[in-house]
Short mmCIF file of C-alpha atoms in Angstrom, two decimals:
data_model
loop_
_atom_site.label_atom_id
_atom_site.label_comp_id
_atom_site.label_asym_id
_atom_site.label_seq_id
_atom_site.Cartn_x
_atom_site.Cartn_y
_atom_site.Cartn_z
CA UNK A 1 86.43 80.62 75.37
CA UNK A 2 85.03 81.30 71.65
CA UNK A 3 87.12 80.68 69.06
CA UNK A 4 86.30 81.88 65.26
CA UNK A 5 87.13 79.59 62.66
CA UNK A 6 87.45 81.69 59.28
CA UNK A 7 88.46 78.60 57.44
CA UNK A 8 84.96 77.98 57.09
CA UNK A 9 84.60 80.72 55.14
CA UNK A 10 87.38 80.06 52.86
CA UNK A 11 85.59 77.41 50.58
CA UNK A 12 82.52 79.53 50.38
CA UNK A 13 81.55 81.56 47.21
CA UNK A 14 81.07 85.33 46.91
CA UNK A 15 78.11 86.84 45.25
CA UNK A 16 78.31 88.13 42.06
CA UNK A 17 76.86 90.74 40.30
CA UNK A 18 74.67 88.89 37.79
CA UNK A 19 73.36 87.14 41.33
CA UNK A 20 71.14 90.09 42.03
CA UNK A 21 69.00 92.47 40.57
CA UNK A 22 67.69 95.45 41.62
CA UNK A 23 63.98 96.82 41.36
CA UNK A 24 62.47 100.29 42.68
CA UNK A 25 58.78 100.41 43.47
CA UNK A 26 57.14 103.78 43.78
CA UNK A 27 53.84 105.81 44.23
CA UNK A 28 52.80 103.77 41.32
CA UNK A 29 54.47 100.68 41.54
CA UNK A 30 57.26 99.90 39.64
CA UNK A 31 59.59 102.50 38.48
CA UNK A 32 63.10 103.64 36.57
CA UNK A 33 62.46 100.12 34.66
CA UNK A 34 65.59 98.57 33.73
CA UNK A 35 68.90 96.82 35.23
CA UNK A 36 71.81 98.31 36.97
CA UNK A 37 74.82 98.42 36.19
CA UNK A 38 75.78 99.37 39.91
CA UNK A 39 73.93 99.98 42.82
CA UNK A 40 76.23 100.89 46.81
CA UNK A 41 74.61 101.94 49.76
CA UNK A 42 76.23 102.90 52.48
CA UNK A 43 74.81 102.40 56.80
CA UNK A 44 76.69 105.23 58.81
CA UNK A 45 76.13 105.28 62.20
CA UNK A 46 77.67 108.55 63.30
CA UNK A 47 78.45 108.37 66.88
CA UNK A 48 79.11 111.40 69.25
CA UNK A 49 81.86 112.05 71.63
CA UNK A 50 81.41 112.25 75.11
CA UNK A 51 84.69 113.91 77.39
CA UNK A 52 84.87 113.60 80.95
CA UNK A 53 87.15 115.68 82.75
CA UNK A 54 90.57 114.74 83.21
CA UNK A 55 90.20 111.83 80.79
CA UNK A 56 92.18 111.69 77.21
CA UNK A 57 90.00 109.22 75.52
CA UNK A 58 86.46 109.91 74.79
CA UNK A 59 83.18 108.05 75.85
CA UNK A 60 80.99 107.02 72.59
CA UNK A 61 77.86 107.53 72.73
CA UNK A 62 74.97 106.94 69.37
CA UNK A 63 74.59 109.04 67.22
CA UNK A 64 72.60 109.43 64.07
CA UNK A 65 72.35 107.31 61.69
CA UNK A 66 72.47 107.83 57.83
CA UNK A 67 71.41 105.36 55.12
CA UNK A 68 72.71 106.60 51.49
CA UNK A 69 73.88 105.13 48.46
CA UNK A 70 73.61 105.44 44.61
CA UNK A 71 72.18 103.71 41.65
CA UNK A 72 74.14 103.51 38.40
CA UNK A 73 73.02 102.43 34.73
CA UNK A 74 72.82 103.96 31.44
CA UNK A 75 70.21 106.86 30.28
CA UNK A 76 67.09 105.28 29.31
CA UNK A 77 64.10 106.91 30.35
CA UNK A 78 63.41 110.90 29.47
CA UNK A 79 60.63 111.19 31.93
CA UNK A 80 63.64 111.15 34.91
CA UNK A 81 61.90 114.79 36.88
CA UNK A 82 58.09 113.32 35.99
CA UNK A 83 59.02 110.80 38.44
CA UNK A 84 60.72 111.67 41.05
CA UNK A 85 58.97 115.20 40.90
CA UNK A 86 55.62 114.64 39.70
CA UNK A 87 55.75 117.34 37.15
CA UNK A 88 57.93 117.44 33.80
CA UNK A 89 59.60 120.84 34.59
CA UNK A 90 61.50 123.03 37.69
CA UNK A 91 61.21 126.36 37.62
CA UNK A 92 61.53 129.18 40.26
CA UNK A 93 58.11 129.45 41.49
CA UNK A 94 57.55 125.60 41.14
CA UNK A 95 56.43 123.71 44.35
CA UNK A 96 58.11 120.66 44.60
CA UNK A 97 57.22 117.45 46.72
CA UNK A 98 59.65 114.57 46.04
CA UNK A 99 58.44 110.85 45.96
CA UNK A 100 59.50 108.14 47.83
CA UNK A 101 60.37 104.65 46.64
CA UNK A 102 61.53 101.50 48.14
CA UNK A 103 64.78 100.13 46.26
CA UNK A 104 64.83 96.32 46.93
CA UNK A 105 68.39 94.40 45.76
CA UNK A 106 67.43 90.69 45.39
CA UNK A 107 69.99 87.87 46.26
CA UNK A 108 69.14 84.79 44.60
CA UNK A 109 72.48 82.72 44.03
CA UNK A 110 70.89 79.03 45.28
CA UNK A 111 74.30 77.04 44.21
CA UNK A 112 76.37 79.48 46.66
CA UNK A 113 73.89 79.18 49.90
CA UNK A 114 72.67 82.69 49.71
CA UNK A 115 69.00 83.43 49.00
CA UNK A 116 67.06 86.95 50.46
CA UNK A 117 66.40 90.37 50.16
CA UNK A 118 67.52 93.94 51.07
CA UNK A 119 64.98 96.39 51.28
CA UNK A 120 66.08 99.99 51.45
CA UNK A 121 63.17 102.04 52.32
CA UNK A 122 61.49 105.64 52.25
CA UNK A 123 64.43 106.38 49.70
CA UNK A 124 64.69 109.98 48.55
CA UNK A 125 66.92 110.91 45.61
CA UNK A 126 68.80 113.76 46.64
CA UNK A 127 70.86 113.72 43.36
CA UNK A 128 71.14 113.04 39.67
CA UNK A 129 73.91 113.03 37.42
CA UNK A 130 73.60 112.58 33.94
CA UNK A 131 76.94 112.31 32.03
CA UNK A 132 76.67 113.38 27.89
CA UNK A 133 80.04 112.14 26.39
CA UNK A 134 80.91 112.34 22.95
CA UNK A 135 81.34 109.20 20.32
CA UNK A 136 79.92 106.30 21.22
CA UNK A 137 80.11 106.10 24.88
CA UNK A 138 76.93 105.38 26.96
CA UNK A 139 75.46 108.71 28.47
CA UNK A 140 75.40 107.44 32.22
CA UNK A 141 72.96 108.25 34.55
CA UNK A 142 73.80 107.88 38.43
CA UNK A 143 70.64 108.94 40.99
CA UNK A 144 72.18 109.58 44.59
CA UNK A 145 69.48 108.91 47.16
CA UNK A 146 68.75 108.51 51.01
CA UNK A 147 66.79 105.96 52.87
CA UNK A 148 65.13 106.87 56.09
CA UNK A 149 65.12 102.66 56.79
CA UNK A 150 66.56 99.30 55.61
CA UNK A 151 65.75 95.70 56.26
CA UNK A 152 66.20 92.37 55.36
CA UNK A 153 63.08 91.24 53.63
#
């Protein structure tokens, strides 16, 4: 029989946020140039139900499944639409194609065992939120996207 020990787990450091850093390449290699403040992702694998008759519990079977997540930071670039768009304006009768990047989150935290790379790929941002405050606060800027793959690079 298997038995898990989780006290060797208990010694071991977490990774911390200043142990990774975050890059998006593009069309044109590197883009949205800057660190994040926060980046989540999210793997969903939404899995369908299956009755038989006579039966109260349900057979799972796969589903789809969804990669999302979100990238967080302050404002600092004004040419947000050139890049994700290709053109510097929407309008009505514009003809949009979106780009796709690659957002890679970089592990490198030597002293805690944990080295390596998550790649999110084909990402598509599906939404941005910029958030003007008055005073002195930092206008944020959070870009909402989904990947059609991930892998551990």
């Amino acid at each position: 029989m298997f038995e898990f020990d989780l006290q060797c787990f208990a010694d071991q450091a977490p990774v911390q946020g200043f142990d990774v850093s975050i890059s998006v390449m593009g069309p044109n290699g590197p883009q949205f140039v800057g660190e994040y403040q926060e980046m989540e992702f999210k793997i969903q694998d939404e899995d369908e139900e299956y009755w038989l008759t006579g039966r109260r519990t349900a057979m799972l079977l796969d589903g789809d499944i969804k990669i999302t997540g979100k990238l967080k930071r302050g404002w600092i670039d004004l040419d947000l639409i050139t890049q994700i768009y290709g053109q510097s304006s929407i309008r009505r009768d514009s003809y949009l194609t979106s780009a796709r990047f690659t957002i890679t989150a970089t592990i490198d935290a030597t002293f805690k065992g944990l080295i390596g790379r998550i790649a999110l790929e084909d990402c598509k941002f599906n939404e941005i939120n910029i958030a003007i405050k008055a005073g002195k606060g930092v206008v944020s800027h959070d870009m909402s996207f989904r990947a059609e793959g991930i892998a551990e690079a």
